[in-house]
Every structure is written in structure tokens, then in C-alpha cells.
Tab-separated table of C-alpha atoms in Angstrom:
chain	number	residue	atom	x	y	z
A	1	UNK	CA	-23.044	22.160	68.625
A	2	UNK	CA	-24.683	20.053	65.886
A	3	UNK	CA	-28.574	18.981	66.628
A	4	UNK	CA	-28.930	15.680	66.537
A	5	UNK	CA	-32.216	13.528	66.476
A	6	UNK	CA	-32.061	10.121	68.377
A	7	UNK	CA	-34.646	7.441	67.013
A	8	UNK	CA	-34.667	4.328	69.350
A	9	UNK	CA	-37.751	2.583	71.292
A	10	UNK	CA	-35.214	0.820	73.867
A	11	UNK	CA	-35.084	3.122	76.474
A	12	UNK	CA	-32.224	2.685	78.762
A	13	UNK	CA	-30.452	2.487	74.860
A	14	UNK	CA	-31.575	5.899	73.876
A	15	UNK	CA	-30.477	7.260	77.482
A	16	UNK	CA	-27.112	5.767	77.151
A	17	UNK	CA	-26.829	7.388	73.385
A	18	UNK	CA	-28.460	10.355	74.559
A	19	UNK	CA	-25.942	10.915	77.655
A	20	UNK	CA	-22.609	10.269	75.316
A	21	UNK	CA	-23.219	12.208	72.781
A	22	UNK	CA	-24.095	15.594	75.029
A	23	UNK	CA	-20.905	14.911	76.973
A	24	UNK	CA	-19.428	15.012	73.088
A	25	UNK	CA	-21.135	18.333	73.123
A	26	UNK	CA	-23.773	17.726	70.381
A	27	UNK	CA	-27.548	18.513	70.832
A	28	UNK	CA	-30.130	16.109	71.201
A	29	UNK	CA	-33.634	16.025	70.521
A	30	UNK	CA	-34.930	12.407	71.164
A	31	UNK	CA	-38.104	9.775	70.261
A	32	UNK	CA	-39.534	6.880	70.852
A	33	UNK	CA	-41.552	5.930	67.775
A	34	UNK	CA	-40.892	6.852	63.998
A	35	UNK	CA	-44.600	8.669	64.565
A	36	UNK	CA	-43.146	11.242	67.136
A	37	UNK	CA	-39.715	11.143	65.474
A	38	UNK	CA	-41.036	12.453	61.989
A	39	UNK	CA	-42.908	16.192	63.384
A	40	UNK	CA	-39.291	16.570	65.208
A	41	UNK	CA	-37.042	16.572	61.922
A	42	UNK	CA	-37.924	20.784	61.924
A	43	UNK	CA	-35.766	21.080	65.048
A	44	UNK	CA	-36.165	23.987	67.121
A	45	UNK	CA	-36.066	27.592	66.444
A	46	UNK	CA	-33.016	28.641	64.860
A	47	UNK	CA	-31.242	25.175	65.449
A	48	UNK	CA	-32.148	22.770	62.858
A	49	UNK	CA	-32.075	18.717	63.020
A	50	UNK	CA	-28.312	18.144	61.109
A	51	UNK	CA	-28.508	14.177	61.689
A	52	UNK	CA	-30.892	11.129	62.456
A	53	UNK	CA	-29.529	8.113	64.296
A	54	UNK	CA	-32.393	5.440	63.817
A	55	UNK	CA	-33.458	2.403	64.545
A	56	UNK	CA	-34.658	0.233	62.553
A	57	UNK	CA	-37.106	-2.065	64.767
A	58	UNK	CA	-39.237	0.357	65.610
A	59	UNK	CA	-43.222	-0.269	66.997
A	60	UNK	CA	-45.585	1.114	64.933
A	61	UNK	CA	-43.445	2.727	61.323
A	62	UNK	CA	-40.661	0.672	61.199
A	63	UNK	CA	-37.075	1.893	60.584
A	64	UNK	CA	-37.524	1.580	56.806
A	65	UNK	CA	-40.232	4.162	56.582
A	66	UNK	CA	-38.775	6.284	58.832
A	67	UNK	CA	-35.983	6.380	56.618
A	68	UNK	CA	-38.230	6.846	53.972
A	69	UNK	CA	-40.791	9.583	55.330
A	70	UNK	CA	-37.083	11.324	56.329
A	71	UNK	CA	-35.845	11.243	52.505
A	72	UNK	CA	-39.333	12.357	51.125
A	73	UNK	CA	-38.549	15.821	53.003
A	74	UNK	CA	-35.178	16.210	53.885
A	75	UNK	CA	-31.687	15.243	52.674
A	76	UNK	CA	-29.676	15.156	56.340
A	77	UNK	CA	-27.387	12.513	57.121
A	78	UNK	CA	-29.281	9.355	58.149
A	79	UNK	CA	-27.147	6.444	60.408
A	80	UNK	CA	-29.266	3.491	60.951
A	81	UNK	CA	-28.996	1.087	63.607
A	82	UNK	CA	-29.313	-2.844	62.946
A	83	UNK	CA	-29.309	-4.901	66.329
A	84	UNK	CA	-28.784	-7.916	64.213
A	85	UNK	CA	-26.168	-7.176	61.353
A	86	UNK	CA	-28.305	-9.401	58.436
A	87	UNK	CA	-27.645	-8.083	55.107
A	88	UNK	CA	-31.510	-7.673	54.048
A	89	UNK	CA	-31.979	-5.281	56.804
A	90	UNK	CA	-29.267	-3.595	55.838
A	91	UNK	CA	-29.341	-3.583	52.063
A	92	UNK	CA	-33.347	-2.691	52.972
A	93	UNK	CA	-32.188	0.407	55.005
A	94	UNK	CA	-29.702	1.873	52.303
A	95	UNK	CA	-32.065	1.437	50.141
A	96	UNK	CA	-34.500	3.607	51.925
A	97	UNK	CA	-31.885	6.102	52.194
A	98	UNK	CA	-29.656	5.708	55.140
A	99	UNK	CA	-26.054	6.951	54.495
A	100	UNK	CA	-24.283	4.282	56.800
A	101	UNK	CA	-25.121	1.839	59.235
A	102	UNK	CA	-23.948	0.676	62.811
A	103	UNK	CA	-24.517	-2.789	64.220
A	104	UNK	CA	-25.993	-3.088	67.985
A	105	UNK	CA	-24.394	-3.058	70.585
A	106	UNK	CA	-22.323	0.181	69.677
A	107	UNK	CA	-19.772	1.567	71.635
A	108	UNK	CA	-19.709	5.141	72.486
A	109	UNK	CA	-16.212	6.094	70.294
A	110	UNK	CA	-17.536	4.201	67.504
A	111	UNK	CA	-20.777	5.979	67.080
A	112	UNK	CA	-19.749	9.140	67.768
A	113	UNK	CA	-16.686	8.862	65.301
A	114	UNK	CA	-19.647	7.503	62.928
A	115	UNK	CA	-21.595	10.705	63.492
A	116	UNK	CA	-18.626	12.981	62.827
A	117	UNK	CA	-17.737	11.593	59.673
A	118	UNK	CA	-21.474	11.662	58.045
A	119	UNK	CA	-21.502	15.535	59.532
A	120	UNK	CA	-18.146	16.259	57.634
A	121	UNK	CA	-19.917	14.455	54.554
A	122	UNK	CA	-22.708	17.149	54.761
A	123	UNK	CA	-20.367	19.997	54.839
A	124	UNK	CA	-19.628	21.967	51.468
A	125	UNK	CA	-16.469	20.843	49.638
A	126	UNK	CA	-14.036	22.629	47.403
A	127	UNK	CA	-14.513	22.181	44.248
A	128	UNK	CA	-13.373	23.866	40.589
A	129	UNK	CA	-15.029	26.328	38.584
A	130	UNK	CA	-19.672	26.062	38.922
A	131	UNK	CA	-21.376	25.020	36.228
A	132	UNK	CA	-19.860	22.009	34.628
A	133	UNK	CA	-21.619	20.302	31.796
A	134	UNK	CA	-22.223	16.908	31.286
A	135	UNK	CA	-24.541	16.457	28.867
A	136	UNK	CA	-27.682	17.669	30.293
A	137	UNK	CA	-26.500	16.979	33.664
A	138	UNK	CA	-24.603	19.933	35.187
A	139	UNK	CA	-22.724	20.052	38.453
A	140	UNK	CA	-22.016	23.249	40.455
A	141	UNK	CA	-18.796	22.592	42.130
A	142	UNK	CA	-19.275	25.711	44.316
A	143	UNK	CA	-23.070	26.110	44.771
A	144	UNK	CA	-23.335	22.403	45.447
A	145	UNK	CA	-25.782	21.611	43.036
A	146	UNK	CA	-26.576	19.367	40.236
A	147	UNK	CA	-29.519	20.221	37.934
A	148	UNK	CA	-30.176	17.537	34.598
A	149	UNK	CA	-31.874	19.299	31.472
A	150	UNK	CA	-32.834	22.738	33.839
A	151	UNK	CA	-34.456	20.398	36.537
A	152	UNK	CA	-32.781	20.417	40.463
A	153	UNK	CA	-31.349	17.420	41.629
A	154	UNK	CA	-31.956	16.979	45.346
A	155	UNK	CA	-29.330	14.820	46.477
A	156	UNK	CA	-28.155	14.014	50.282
A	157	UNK	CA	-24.889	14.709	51.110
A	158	UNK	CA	-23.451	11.485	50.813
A	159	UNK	CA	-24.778	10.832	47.456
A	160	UNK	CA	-23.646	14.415	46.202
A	161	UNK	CA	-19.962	13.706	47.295
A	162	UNK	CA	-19.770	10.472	45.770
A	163	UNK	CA	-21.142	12.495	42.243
A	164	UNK	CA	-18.451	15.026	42.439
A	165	UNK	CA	-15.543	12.667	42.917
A	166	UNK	CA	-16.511	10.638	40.000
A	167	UNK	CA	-17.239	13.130	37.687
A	168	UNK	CA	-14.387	14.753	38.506
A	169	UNK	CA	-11.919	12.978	36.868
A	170	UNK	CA	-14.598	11.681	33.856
A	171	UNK	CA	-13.600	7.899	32.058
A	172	UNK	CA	-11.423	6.986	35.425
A	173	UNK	CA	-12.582	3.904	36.959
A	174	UNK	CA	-12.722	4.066	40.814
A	175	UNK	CA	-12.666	0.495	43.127
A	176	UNK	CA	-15.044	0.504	45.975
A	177	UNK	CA	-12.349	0.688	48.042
A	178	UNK	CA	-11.115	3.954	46.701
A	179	UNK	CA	-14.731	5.404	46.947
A	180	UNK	CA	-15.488	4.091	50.533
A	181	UNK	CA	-12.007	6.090	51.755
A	182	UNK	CA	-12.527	9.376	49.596
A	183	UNK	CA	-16.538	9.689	50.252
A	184	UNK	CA	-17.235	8.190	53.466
A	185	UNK	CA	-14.037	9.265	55.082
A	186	UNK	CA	-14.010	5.723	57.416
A	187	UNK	CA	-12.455	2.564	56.606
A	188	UNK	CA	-15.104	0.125	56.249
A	189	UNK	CA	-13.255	-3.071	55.964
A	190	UNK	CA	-14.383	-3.622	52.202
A	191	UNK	CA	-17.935	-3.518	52.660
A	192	UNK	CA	-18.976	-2.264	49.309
A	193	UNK	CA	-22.711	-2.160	49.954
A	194	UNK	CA	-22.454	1.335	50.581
A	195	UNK	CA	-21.274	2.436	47.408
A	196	UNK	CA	-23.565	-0.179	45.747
A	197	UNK	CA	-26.066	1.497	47.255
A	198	UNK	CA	-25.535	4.567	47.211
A	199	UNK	CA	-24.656	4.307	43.367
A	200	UNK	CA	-28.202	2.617	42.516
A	201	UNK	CA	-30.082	5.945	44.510
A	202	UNK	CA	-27.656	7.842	42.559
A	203	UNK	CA	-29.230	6.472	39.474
A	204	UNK	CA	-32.567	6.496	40.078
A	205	UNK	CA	-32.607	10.428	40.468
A	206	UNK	CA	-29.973	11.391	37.545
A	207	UNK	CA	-30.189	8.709	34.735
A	208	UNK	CA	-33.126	7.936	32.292
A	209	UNK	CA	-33.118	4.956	32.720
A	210	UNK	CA	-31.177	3.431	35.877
A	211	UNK	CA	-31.219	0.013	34.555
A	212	UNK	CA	-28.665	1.121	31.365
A	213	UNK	CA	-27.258	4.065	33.282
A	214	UNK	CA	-25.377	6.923	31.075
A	215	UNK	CA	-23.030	8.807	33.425
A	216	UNK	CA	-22.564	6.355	35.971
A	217	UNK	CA	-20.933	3.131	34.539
A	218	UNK	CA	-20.488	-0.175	36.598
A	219	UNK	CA	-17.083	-1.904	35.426
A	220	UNK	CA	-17.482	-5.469	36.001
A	221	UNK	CA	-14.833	-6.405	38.575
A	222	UNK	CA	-13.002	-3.006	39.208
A	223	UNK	CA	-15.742	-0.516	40.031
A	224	UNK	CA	-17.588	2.600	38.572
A	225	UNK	CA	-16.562	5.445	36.310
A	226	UNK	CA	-18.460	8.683	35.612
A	227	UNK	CA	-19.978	8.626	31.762
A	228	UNK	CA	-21.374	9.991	30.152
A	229	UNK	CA	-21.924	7.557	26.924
């Protein structure tokens, strides 16, 4: 039964989440306020948090720094909620590190297929031989890890699949479309701010300098390919 941490103020909202997703047999630790939420992300003895569903408007810390005080100590799946849909907010949030969003109201099937999908995202994938080099940057295919010049790489999930299926077939390009059904595992209708996203965190934590990125290229019109230059 995965342990899942609810994050929402409204609370006839969080009872209604709360209620679905135990009769979906999960486990559910819940909070009102990013300030209670943040203690919780230890879970309980022997059954640690594997997922945060959080919303954004929030009193007191706000969504975004929720997200962010989550990041600064944990790499577990984040799904944010948006009440409103408007692309700031949601740009904002996968910014802060959210791996996919879900615009209020939600039904029940739709979140909980939501919450599946990141959870399959977390789990380790099958990969080829450990250890491959990239100049400086080297991926562990079996260990799940990347490390650049000797130093660990601490990437979430989703960010860590969409590495190892671009660098696994090195100077292909990949649409956003292709990534979106191979990484996040739901079809998104197109929306490409996910990988956008998700590709800019990417960079931040493996490249030099993001700005003129070296393993990660953006091909103007088609997508990305995996480097490096």
C-alpha cells in the first residue's frame, strides 16, 4: 500500500481525496498547511511518504515553497493541484519541482490514475550495463544513479527517467510528444510544459552552464537530443 501525503487547506476537498484514495487501497497521511505538511514528509515508522499531492493555494507557505522545502530534502513524486489552470501557476509549480499537475475540480479516476503513473515513474527501470560515460557525466543504468566529474546527482524520479531515455540512444532527437508518452507514461494532449520543465531542472543540476547546455540539446522545432558537444 503506497503512503501517500495529502496537502490541501479545503477541507471537505481533502476528505473527499482522502476517502478515494483509501478505498484505492493507498495510505494516507494528511495536512492542512504546508507548515504541518513539511515535519510529515518522514512518514511513519517503517512506511515512508512515496508521494505528495499539493496544493498550491495554501495559507501561510504557499504551494510553491512547499514544493520547494519538499525538493530541498527529498526527491518523491510531487502532483500539484491548480484550482485555476493559469499557466504562471503552473509553469511556477514545475519550476519548484512538481512532476505533474492536475487542474481543480478532479475526479476520483483521474487523480488516482495520475498518482499511479508518477509511482511507476519512481520505480527502478531496466536498463544496460552501470557505469556509462559521458564525458564527466556517468549514468548507472542499474544502480540508478548519475554522478558528473565523481560528484552525485540527486535527481527525482521523473527527471532521472527522462535522462536515461535520452542518453540512451545519444545524437537522436526526441519530440515532446515522444518524451511525454515514454517518461510520463499518460497522454497529455501535447502539453509540452512538462518536458520543458523538467528539461530546464535537468540542466540546472548536470550542465555547467544551463544557459549553453552540453548534453542536453534543444532542437529548434523538433525537440531535445542527449549531447554531449
Amino acid at each position: 500500500m503506497p503512503h501517500v501525503l495529502l496537502i490541501e487547506d479545503d477541507t471537505s476537498v481533502r476528505d473527499g481525496m482522502e476517502l478515494v484514495l483509501r478505498r484505492h487501497a493507498y495510505d494516507v497521511s494528511v495536512a492542512g498547511t504546508g507548515e504541518e505538511a513539511l515535519p510529515l514528509l518522514d512518514g511513519l515508522p517503517g512506511k515512508p511518504i512515496e508521494l505528495v499531492v499539493l496544493d498550491l493555494m495554501l495559507p501561510g507557505m504557499d504551494g510553491f515553497e512547499v514544493c520547494r522545502g519538499i525538493r530541498a530534502r527529498s526527491t518523491i513524486p510531487v502532483i500539484m493541484l491548480t484550482a485555476r489552470g493559469d499557466d504562471q501557476d503552473i509553469v511556477t509549480g514545475l519550476e519548484a519541482g512538481a512532476d505533474d499537475y492536475v487542474v481543480k475540480p478532479v475526479t476520483a479516476r483521474v487523480l488516482e490514475a495520475r498518482i499511479r503513473a508518477a509511482l511507476r515513474r519512481a520505480e527502478p527501470a531496466p536498463g544496460s550495463a552501470p557505469g556509462e560515460q559521458h564525458a564527466g557525466l556517468v549514468i548507472d543504468r542499474v544502480g540508478l544513479t548519475v554522478t558528473k566529474l565523481g560528484a552525485p546527482v540527486p535527481l527525482p524520479p521523473m527527471e532521472l527517467r527522462l535522462l536515461l531515455e535520452l542518453s540512451a540512444a545519444p545524437g537522436r532527437v526526441f519530440s515532446r510528444e515522444q518524451l511525454l508518452t515514454s517518461v510520463w507514461d499518460l497522454d497529455y494532449l501535447g502539453d509540452s510544459r512538462l518536458v520543458d520543465a523538467a528539461v530546464r531542472r535537468l540542466r540546472t543540476k548536470i550542465e555547467d552552464v544551463p544557459a549553453k547546455p552540453r548534453y542536453i540539446q534543444t532542437v529548434r522545432g523538433f525537440g531535445y537530443r542527449f549531447g554531449p558537444l
